[in-house]
Tab-separated table of C-alpha atoms in Angstrom:
chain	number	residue	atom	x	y	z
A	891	UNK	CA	101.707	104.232	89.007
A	892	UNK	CA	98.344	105.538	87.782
A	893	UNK	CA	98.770	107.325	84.612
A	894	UNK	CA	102.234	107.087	84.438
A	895	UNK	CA	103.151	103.001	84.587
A	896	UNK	CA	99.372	101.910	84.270
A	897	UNK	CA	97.262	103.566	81.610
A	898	UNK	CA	94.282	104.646	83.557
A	899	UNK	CA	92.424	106.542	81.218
A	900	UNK	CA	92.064	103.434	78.214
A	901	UNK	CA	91.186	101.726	81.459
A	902	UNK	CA	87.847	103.648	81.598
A	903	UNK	CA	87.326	103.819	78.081
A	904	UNK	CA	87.715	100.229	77.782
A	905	UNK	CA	85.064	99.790	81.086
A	906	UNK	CA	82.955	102.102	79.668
A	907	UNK	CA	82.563	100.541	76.298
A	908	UNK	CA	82.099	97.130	77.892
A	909	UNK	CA	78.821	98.462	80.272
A	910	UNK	CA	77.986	100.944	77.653
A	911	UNK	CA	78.827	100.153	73.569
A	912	UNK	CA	80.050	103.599	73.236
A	913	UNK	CA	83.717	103.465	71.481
A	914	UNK	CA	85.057	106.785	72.613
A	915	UNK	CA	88.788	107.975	71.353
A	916	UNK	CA	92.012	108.634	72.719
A	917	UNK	CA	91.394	112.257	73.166
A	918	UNK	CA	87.726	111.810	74.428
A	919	UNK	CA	89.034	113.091	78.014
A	920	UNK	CA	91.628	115.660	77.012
A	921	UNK	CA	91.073	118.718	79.541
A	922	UNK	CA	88.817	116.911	81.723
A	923	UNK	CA	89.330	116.788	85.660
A	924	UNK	CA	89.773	112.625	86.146
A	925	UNK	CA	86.124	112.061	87.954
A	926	UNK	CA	84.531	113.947	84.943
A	927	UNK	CA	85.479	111.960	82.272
A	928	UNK	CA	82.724	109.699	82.079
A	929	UNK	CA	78.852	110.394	82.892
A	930	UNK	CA	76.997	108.986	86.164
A	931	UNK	CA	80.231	108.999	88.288
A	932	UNK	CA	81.159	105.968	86.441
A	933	UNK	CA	84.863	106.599	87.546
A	934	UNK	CA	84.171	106.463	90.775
A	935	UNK	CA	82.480	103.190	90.173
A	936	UNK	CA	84.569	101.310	88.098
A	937	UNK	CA	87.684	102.201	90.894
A	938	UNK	CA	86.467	100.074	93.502
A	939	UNK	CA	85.034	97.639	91.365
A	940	UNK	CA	87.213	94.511	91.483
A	941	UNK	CA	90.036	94.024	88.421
A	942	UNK	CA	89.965	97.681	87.291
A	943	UNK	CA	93.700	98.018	88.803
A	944	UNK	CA	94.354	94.302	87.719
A	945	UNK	CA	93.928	94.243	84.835
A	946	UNK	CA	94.709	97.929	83.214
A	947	UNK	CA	96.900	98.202	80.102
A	948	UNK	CA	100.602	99.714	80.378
A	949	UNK	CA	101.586	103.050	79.157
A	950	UNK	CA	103.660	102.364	76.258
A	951	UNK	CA	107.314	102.092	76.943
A	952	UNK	CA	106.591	102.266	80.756
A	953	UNK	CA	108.558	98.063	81.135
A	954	UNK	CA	111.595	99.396	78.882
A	955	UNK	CA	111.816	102.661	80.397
A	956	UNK	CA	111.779	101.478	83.988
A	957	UNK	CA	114.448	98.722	83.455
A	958	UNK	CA	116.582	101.473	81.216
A	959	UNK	CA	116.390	103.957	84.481
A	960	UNK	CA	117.232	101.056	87.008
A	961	UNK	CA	120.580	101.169	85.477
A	962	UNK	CA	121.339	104.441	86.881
A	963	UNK	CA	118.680	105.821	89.365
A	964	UNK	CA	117.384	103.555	92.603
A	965	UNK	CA	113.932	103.524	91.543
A	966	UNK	CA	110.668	103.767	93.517
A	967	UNK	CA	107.364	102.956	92.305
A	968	UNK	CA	105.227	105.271	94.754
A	969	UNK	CA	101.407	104.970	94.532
A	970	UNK	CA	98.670	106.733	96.070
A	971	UNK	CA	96.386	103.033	96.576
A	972	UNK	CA	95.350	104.023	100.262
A	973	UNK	CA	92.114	105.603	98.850
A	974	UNK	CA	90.498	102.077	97.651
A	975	UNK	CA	91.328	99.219	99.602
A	976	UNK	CA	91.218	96.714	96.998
A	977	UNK	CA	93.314	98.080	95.015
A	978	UNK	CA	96.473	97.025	97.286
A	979	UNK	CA	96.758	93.236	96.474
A	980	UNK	CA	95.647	93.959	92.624
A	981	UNK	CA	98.189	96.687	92.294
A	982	UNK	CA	100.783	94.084	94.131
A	983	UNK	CA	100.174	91.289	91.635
A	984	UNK	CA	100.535	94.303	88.210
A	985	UNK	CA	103.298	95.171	89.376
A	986	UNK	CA	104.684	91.330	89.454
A	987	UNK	CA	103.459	90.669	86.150
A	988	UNK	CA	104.829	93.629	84.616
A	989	UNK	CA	107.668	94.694	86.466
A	990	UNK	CA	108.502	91.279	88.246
A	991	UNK	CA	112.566	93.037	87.953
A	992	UNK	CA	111.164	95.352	90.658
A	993	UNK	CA	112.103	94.394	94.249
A	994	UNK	CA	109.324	94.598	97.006
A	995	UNK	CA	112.031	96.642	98.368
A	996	UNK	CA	111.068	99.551	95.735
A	997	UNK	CA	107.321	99.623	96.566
A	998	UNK	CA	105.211	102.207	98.107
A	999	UNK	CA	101.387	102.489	98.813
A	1000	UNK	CA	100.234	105.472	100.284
A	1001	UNK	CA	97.543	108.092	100.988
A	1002	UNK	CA	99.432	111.221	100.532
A	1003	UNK	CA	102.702	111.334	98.676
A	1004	UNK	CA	103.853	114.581	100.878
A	1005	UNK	CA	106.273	112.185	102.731
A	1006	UNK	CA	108.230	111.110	100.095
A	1007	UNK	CA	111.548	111.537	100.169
A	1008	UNK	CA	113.509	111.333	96.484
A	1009	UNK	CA	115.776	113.309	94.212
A	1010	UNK	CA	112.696	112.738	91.667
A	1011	UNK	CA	109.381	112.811	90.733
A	1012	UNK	CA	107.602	111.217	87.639
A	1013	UNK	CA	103.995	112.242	88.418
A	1014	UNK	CA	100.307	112.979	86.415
A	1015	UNK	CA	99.391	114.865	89.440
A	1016	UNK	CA	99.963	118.890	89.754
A	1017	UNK	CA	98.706	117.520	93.707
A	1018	UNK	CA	101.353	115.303	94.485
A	1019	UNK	CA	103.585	117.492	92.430
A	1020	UNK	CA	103.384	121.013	94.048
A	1021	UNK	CA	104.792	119.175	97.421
A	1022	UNK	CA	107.569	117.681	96.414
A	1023	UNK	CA	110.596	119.456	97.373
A	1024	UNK	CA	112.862	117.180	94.972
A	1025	UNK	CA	112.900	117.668	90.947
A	1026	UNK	CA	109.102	117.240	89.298
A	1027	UNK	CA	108.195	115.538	85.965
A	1028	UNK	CA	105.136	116.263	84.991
A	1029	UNK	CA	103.324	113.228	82.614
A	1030	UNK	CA	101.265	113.958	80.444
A	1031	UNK	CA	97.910	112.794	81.215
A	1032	UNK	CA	94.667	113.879	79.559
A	1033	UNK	CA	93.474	115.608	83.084
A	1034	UNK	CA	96.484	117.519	83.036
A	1035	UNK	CA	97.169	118.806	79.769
A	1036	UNK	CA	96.571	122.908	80.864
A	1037	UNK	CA	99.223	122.533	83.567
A	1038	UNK	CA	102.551	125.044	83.115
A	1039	UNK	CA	104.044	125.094	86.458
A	1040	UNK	CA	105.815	121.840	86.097
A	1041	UNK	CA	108.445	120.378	83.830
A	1042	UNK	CA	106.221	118.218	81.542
A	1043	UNK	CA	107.181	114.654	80.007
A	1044	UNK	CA	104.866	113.725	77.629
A	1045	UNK	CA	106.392	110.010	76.872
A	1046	UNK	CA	108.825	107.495	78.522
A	1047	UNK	CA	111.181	108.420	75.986
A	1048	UNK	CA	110.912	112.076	76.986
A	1049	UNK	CA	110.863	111.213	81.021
A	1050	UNK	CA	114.321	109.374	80.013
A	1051	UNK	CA	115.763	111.948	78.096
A	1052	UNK	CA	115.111	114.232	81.027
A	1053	UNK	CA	116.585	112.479	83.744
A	1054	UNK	CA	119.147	111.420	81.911
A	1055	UNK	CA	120.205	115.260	81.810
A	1056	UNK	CA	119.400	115.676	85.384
A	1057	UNK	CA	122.014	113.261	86.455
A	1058	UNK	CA	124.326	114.319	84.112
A	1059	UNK	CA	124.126	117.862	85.545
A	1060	UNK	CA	124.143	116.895	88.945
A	1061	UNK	CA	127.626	114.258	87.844
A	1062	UNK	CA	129.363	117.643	86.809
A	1063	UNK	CA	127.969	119.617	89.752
A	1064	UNK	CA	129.974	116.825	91.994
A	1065	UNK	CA	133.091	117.140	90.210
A	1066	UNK	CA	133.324	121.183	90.364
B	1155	UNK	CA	103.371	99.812	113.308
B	1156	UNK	CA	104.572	95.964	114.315
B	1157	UNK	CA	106.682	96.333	117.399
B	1158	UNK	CA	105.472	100.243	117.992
B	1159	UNK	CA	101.427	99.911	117.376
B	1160	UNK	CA	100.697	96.054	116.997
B	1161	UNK	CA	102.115	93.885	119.610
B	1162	UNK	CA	103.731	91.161	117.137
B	1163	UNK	CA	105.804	89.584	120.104
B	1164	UNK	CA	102.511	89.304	122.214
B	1165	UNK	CA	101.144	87.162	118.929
B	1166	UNK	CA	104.190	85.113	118.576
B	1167	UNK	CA	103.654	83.957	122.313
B	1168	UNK	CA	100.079	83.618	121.403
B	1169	UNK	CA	100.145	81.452	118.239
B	1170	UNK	CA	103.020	78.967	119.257
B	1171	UNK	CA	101.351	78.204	122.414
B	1172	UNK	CA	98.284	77.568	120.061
B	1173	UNK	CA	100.552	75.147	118.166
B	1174	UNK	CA	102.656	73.690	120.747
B	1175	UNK	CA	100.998	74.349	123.998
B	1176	UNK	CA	104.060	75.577	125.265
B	1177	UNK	CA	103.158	79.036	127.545
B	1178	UNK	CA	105.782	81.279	126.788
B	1179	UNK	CA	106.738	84.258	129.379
B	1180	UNK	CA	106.634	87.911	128.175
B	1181	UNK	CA	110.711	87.893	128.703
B	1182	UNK	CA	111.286	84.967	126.713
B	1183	UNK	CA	112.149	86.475	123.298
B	1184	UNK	CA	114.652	89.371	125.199
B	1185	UNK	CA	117.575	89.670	123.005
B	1186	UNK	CA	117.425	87.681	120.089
B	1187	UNK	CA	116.518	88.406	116.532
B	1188	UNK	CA	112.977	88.779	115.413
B	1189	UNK	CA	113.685	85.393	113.116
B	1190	UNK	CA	115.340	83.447	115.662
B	1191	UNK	CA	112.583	83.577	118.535
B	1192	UNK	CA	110.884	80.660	118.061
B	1193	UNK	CA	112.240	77.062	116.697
B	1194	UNK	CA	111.652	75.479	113.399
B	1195	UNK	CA	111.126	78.855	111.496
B	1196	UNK	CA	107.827	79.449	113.142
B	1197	UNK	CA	108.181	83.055	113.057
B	1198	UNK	CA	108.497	83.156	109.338
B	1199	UNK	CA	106.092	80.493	108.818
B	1200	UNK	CA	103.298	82.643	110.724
B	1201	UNK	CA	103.944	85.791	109.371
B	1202	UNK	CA	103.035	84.739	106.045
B	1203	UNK	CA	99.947	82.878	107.100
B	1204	UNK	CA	96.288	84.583	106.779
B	1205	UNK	CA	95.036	86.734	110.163
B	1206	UNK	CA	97.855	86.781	111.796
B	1207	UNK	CA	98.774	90.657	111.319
B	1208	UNK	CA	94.891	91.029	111.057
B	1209	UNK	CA	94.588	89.694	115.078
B	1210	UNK	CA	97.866	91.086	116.441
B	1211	UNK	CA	97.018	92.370	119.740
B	1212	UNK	CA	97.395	96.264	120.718
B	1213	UNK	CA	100.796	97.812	122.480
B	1214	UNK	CA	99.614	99.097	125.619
B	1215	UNK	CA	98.679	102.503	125.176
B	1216	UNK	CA	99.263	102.899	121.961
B	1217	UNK	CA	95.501	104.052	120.737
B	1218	UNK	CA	95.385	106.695	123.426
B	1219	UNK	CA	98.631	107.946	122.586
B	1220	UNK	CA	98.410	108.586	118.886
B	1221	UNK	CA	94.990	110.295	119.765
B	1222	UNK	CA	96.641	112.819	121.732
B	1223	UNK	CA	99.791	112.720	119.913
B	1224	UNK	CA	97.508	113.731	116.656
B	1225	UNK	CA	96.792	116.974	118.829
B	1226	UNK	CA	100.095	118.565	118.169
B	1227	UNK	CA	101.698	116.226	115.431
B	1228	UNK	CA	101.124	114.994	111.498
B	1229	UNK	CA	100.793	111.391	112.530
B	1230	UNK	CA	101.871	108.963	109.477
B	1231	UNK	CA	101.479	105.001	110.424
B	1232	UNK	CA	104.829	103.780	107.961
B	1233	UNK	CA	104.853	100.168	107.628
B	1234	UNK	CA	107.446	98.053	105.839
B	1235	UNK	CA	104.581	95.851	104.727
B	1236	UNK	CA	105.631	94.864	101.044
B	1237	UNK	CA	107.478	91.657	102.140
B	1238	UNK	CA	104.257	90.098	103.416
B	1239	UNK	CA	101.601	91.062	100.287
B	1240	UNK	CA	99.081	88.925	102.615
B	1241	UNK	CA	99.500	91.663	105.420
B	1242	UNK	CA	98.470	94.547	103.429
B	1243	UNK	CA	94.821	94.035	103.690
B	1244	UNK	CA	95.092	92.723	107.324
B	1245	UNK	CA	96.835	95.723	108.224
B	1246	UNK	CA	94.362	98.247	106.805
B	1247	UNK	CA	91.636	96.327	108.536
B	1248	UNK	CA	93.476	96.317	111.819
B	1249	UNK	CA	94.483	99.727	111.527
B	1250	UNK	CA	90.984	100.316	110.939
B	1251	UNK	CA	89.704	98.666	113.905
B	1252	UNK	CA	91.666	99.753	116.205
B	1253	UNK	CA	92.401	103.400	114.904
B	1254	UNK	CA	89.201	104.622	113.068
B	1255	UNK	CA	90.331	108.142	113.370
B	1256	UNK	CA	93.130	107.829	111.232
B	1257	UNK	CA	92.720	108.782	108.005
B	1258	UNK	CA	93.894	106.894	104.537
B	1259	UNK	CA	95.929	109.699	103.550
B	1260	UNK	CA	98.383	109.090	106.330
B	1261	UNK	CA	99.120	105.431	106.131
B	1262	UNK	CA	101.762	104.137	103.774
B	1263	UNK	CA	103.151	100.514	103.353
B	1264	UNK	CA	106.215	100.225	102.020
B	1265	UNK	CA	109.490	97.693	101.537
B	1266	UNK	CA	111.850	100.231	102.907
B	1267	UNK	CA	111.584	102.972	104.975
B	1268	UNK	CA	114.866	104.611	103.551
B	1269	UNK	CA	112.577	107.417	101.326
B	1270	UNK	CA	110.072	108.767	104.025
B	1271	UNK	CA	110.838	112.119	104.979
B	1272	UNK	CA	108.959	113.119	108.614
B	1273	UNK	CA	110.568	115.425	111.269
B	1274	UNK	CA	110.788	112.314	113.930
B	1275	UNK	CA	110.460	108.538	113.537
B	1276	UNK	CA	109.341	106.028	116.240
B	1277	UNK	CA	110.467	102.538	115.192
B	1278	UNK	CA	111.976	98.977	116.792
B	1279	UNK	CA	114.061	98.524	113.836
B	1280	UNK	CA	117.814	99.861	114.117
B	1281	UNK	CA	117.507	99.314	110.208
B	1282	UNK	CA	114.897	101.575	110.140
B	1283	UNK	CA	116.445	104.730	112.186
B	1284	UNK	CA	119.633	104.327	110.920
B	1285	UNK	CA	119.132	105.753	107.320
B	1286	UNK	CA	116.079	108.174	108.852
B	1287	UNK	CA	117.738	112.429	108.692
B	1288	UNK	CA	115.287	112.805	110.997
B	1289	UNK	CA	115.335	112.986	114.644
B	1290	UNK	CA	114.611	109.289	115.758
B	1291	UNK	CA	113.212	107.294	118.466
B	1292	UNK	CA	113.548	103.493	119.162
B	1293	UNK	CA	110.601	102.123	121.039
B	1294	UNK	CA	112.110	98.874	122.594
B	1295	UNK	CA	111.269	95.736	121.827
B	1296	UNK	CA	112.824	92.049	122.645
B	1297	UNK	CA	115.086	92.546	119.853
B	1298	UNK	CA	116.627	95.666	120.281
B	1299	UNK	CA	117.349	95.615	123.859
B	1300	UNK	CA	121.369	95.804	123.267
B	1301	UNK	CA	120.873	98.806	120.979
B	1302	UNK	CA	122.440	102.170	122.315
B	1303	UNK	CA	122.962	104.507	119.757
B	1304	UNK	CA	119.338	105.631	119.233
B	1305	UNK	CA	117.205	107.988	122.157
B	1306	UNK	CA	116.039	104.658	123.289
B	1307	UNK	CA	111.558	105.094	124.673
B	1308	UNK	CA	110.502	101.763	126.712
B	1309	UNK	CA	106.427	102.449	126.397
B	1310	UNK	CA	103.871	105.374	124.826
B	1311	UNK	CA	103.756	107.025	127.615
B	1312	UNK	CA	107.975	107.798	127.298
B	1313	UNK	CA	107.449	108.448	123.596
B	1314	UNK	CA	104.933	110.792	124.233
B	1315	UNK	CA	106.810	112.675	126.806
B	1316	UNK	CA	109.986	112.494	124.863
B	1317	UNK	CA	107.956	113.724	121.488
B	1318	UNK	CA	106.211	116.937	123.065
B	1319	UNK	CA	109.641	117.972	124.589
B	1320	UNK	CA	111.514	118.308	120.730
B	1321	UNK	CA	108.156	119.883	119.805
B	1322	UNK	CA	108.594	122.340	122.801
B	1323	UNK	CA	112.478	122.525	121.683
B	1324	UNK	CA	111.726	123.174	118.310
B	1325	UNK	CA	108.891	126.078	119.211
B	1326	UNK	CA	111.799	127.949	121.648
B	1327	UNK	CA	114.130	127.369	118.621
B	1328	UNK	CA	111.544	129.337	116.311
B	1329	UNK	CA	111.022	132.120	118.278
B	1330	UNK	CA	114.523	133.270	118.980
């Protein structure tokens, strides 16, 4: 969900220009581990301050994309929320007002994501990544921009494109 | 967790004889659906209302046995939570209370269970065990009295014993 539906990082820039006047750019975190982006462990502070989750901005072509893939794959929306408590409602009502065309059927919070079971994996996360034994897609995320060991997406119209060909491949693998 | 952990018959009993004075006997729910124990659609009406997953009594046993369970086993509390946004906070809390030494990284609230991918499941729900690969385990309940086709455990102490004998199974099975 983070950093792949809901675009964390011009979350913080956003929060950070609000408590601090300081407009920094798109590529202000590019390379940086998430918890170092901004000084005086303001990430840390601004996630379990109240609204950060609410009220963060999509990633652009997330809606489309998601309702596009729903055609063809069963889609879960997985997120690691566990972690700050808060975040479970406000996460609950985004994903209403965003995606209200995904059932609370589809919806997972969790701690760990080593459980999941899917063909698939959109994730910013090498972490949740490296576990999976299914297919991983690697988003593009500023914090993960040095990462090689994954297939990486670096747009909604990319992620498409590549599952598309997944299923396509695994269509003609059924047929042989 | 409800059914397994959190005694959510126990607190039906409890809250209609708070609203009708009528004393229900632990038996009284044996064999019908979850929906269908109580008139008028109380048991939808209380699920959705606030503290009642947040004051759901304990299982018998079931504290000490996940303790000692978490000896030998990856415990994950899976709980198809997402139909009752309400519950989500309640649960955490309760979970909380009554199992501090679980961690956040092994709780997940979901709609279905059909994408979790352990080694054994312990649920009430046939709906549950049916779609798990795993090996699975259905910890009886009122409703699921006339179920057969799952290795049916009637208390912790059963799931317990049943649990470390496919761990001793599967030790023998690695050695050979």
């Amino acid at each position: 969900m983070d950093g792949v539906l809901a675009d964390t990082a011009a979350q913080f820039r956003e929060w950070y220009f609000r408590e601090s006047g300081i407009r920094l750019g798109p590529n202000a975190f590019d390379g940086l581990p998430e918890d170092e982006c901004l000084p005086d462990g303001a990430v840390r502070r601004y996630l379990y301050q109240p609204n950060f989750f609410r009220t963060t901005p999509l990633v652009p072509g997330a809606q489309e994309a998601i309702a596009e893939l729903m055609e063809q794959f069963d889609v879960y929306i997985v997120s690691a929320a566990m972690e700050f408590p808060n975040s479970l409602a406000e996460k609950l009502d985004w994903l209403r007002e965003h995606f209200p065309f995904i059932s609370w059927h589809n919806i997972i919070f969790c701690g760990t994501k080593a459980i999941i079971n899917t063909d698939y994996m959109v994730d910013d996360h090498v972490k949740n990544l490296d576990r999976f034994p299914g297919k991983t897609f690697l988003f593009t995320a500023p914090h993960n921009l040095k990462v090689r060991h994954h297939q990486r997406v670096s747009s909604w119209e990319e992620a498409i494109r590549a599952l598309k060909t997944e299923l396509a491949f695994s269509y003609r693998g059924n047929s042989l």
